[in-house]
XYZ file of C-alpha atoms in Angstrom:
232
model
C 17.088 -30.582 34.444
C 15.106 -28.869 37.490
C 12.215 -26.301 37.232
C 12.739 -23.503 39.535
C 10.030 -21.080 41.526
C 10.439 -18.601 38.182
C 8.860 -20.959 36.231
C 11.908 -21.195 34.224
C 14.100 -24.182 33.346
C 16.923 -24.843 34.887
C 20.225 -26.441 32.516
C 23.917 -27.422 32.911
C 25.336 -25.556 30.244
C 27.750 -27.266 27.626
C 29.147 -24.306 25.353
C 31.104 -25.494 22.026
C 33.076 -23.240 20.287
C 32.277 -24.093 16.253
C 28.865 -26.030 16.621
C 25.277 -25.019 16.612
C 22.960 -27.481 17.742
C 19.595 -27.035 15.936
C 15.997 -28.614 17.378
C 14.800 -31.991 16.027
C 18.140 -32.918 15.055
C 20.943 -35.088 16.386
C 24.960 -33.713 17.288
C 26.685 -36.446 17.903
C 30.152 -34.884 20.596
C 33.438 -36.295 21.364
C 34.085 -35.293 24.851
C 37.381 -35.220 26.396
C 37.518 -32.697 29.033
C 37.095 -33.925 32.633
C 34.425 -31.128 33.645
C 32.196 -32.777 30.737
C 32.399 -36.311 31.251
C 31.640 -35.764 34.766
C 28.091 -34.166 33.461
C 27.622 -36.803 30.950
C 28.159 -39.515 33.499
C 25.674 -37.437 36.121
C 22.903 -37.430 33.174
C 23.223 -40.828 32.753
C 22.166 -41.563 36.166
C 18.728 -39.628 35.781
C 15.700 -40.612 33.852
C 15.485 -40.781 30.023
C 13.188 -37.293 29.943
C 15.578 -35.428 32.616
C 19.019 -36.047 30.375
C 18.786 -32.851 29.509
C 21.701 -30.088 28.360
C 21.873 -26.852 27.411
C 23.777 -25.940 24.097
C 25.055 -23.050 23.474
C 27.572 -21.648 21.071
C 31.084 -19.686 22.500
C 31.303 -16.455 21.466
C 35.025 -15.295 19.522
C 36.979 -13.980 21.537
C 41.040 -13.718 19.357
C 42.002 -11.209 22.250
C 41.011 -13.185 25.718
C 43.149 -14.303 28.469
C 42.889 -17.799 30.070
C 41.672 -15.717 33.144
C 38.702 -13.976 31.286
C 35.581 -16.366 31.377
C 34.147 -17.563 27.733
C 31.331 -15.130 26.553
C 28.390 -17.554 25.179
C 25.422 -16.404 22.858
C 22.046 -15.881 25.104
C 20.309 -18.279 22.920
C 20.582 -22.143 22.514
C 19.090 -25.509 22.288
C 18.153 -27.822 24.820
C 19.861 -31.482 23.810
C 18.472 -34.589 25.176
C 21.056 -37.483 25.493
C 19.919 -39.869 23.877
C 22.951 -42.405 23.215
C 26.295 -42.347 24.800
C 29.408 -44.940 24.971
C 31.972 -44.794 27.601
C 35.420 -45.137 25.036
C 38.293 -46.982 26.098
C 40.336 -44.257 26.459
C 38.315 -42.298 28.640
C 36.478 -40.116 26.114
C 32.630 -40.314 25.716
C 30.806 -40.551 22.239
C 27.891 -38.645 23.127
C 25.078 -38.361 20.933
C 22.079 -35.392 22.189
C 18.725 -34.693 20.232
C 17.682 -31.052 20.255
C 13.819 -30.347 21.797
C 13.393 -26.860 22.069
C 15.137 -23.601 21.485
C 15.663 -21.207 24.428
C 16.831 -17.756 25.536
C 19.133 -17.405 28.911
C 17.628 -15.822 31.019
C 20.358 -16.127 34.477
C 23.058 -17.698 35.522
C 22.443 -19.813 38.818
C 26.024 -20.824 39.936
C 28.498 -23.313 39.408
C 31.880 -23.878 38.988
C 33.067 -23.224 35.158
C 33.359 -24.732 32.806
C 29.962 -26.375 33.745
C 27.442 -23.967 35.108
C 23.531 -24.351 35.484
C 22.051 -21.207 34.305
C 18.150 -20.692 33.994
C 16.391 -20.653 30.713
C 13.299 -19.677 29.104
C 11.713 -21.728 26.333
C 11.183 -20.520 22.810
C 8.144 -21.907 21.311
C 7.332 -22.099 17.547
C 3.963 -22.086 16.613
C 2.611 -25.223 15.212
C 3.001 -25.047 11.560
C 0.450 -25.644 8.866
C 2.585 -28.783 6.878
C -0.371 -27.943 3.600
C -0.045 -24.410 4.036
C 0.926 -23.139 0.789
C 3.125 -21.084 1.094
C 5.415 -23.069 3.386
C 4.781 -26.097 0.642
C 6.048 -23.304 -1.559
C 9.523 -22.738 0.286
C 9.500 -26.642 0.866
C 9.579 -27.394 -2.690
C 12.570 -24.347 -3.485
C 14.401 -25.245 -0.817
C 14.979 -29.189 -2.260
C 15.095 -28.417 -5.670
C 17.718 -25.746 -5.134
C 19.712 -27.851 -2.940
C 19.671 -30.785 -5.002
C 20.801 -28.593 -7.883
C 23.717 -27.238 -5.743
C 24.590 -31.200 -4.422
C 24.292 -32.389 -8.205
C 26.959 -29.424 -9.953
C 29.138 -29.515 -6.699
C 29.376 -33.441 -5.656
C 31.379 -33.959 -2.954
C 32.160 -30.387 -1.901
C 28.558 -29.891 -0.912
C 27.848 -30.835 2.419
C 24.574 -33.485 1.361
C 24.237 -35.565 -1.395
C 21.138 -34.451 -3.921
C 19.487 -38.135 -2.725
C 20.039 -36.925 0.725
C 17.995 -33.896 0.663
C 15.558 -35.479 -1.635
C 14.731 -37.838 1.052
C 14.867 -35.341 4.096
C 12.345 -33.301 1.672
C 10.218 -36.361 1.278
C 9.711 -37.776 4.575
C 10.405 -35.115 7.053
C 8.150 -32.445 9.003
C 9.011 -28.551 7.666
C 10.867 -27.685 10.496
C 13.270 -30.803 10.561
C 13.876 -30.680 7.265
C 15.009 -26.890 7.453
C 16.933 -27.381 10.496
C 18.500 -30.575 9.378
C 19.369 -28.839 6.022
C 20.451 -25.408 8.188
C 22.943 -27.761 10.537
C 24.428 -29.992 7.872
C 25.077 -27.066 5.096
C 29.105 -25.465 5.161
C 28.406 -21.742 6.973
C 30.174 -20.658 9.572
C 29.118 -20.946 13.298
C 28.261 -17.586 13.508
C 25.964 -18.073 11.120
C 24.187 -20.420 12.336
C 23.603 -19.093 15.332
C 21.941 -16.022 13.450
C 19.418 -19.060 12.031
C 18.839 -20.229 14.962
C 17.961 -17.255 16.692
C 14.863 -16.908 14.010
C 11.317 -18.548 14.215
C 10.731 -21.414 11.790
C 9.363 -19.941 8.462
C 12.363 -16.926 8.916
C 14.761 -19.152 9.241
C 13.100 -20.964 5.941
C 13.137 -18.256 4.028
C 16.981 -17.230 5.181
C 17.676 -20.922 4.398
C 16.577 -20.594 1.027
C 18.589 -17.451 0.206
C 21.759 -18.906 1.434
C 21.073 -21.877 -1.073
C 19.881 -19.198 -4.098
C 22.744 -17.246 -3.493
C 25.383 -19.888 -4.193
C 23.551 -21.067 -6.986
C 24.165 -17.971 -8.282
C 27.093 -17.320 -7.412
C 28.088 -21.167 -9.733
C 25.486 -19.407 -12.265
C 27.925 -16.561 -12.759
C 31.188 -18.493 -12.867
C 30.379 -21.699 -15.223
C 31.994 -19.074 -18.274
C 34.832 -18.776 -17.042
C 35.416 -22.450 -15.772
C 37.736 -22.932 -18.567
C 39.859 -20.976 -17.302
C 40.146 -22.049 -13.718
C 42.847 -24.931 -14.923
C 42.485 -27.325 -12.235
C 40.712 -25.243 -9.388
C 37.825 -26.671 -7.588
C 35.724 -24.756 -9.965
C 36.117 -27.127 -12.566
């Protein structure tokens, strides 16, 4: 990672096509194309603080050519690597930790599929952990996610203990983004959370949880009837 004269930051990009990589969490990649393990093996070689990436997610595209260039969305995460292992076969188990959000802001050059474009850092205001209202949404957002874990078992993405403990120890924002990147949504999705500050992206959160809670609300009638359908 470089700073240039804008005062910007300066990324290789790594663009995935179903994954949204969410600040003060970990995505763990399998990477198998050559343009990529090249990168990983030139972050390696830098310091600890520099292993920097930027994430970003690919937009669809059913209708493009191999000769039309992938169309990413402007905002991402910057992942840190933090753990890697070179694999016998010549693919890398990479494992990055997201710091910050940012919005791209220019592309600098580069040969695709790996091109450094410059950046410019979201920041999220410092939250207020005892604030009541976000102890509020806190609170919701574990006990309707545990509810959800608890009727659906092992077709919901996190175990009820799982959320309970995320809940427990970590800060607001982890625990919302760690919920946000584990739960079953689409990409597209996701990138819509990510796109919002912290306490939107809460509250969003906690509607996608409340509205399949409802939705199992409004169908435990007619279970009976479902046979042997994953409703039962």
């Amino acid at each position: 990672m470089s700073e240039p004269p804008s005062g910007g930051t300066r990324l290789p990009l790594f663009p995935l096509p179903d994954a949204v990589h969410f600040p003060r969490t970990h995505l763990r990649l399998l990477i198998e194309q050559p343009p990529y393990r090249r990168l990983v093996r030139e972050l390696v070689e830098l310091d600890e603080e520099s292993r920097r990436v930027g994430v970003v997610l690919l937009k669809p595209a059913p209708g493009r050519t191999a000769h039309q260039p992938p169309e990413i969305f402007p905002g991402g995460t910057a992942g840190r690597l933090v753990d890697v292992e070179f694999l016998p076969n010549g693919r890398i188990d990479a494992l990055l930790y997201g710091e910050f959000r940012f919005q791209v802001t220019g592309e600098v050059g580069g040969q695709e599929p790996v091109r450094p474009v410059e950046v410019r850092r979201v920041f999220d205001p410092p939250l207020n952990e005892e604030d009541a209202g976000l102890l509020t949404v806190r609170r919701a957002v574990v006990s309707v996610g545990v509810a959800l874990a608890e009727e659906l078992g092992e077709r919901f993405p996190m175990s009820g203990a799982e959320i309970e403990e995320i809940g427990g120890r970590c800060g607001f924002e982890e625990m919302i983004n760690r919920i946000a990147a584990d739960l079953d949504l689409p990409a597209v999705r996701k990138q819509h959370l990510l796109s919002e500050a912290v306490p939107e992206r809460a509250l969003s959160l906690l509607s996608i949880l409340r509205g399949r809670r409802q939705v199992i609300d409004l169908l435990r009638p007619y279970r009976h009837l479902a046979g042997g359908s994953d409703l039962n």
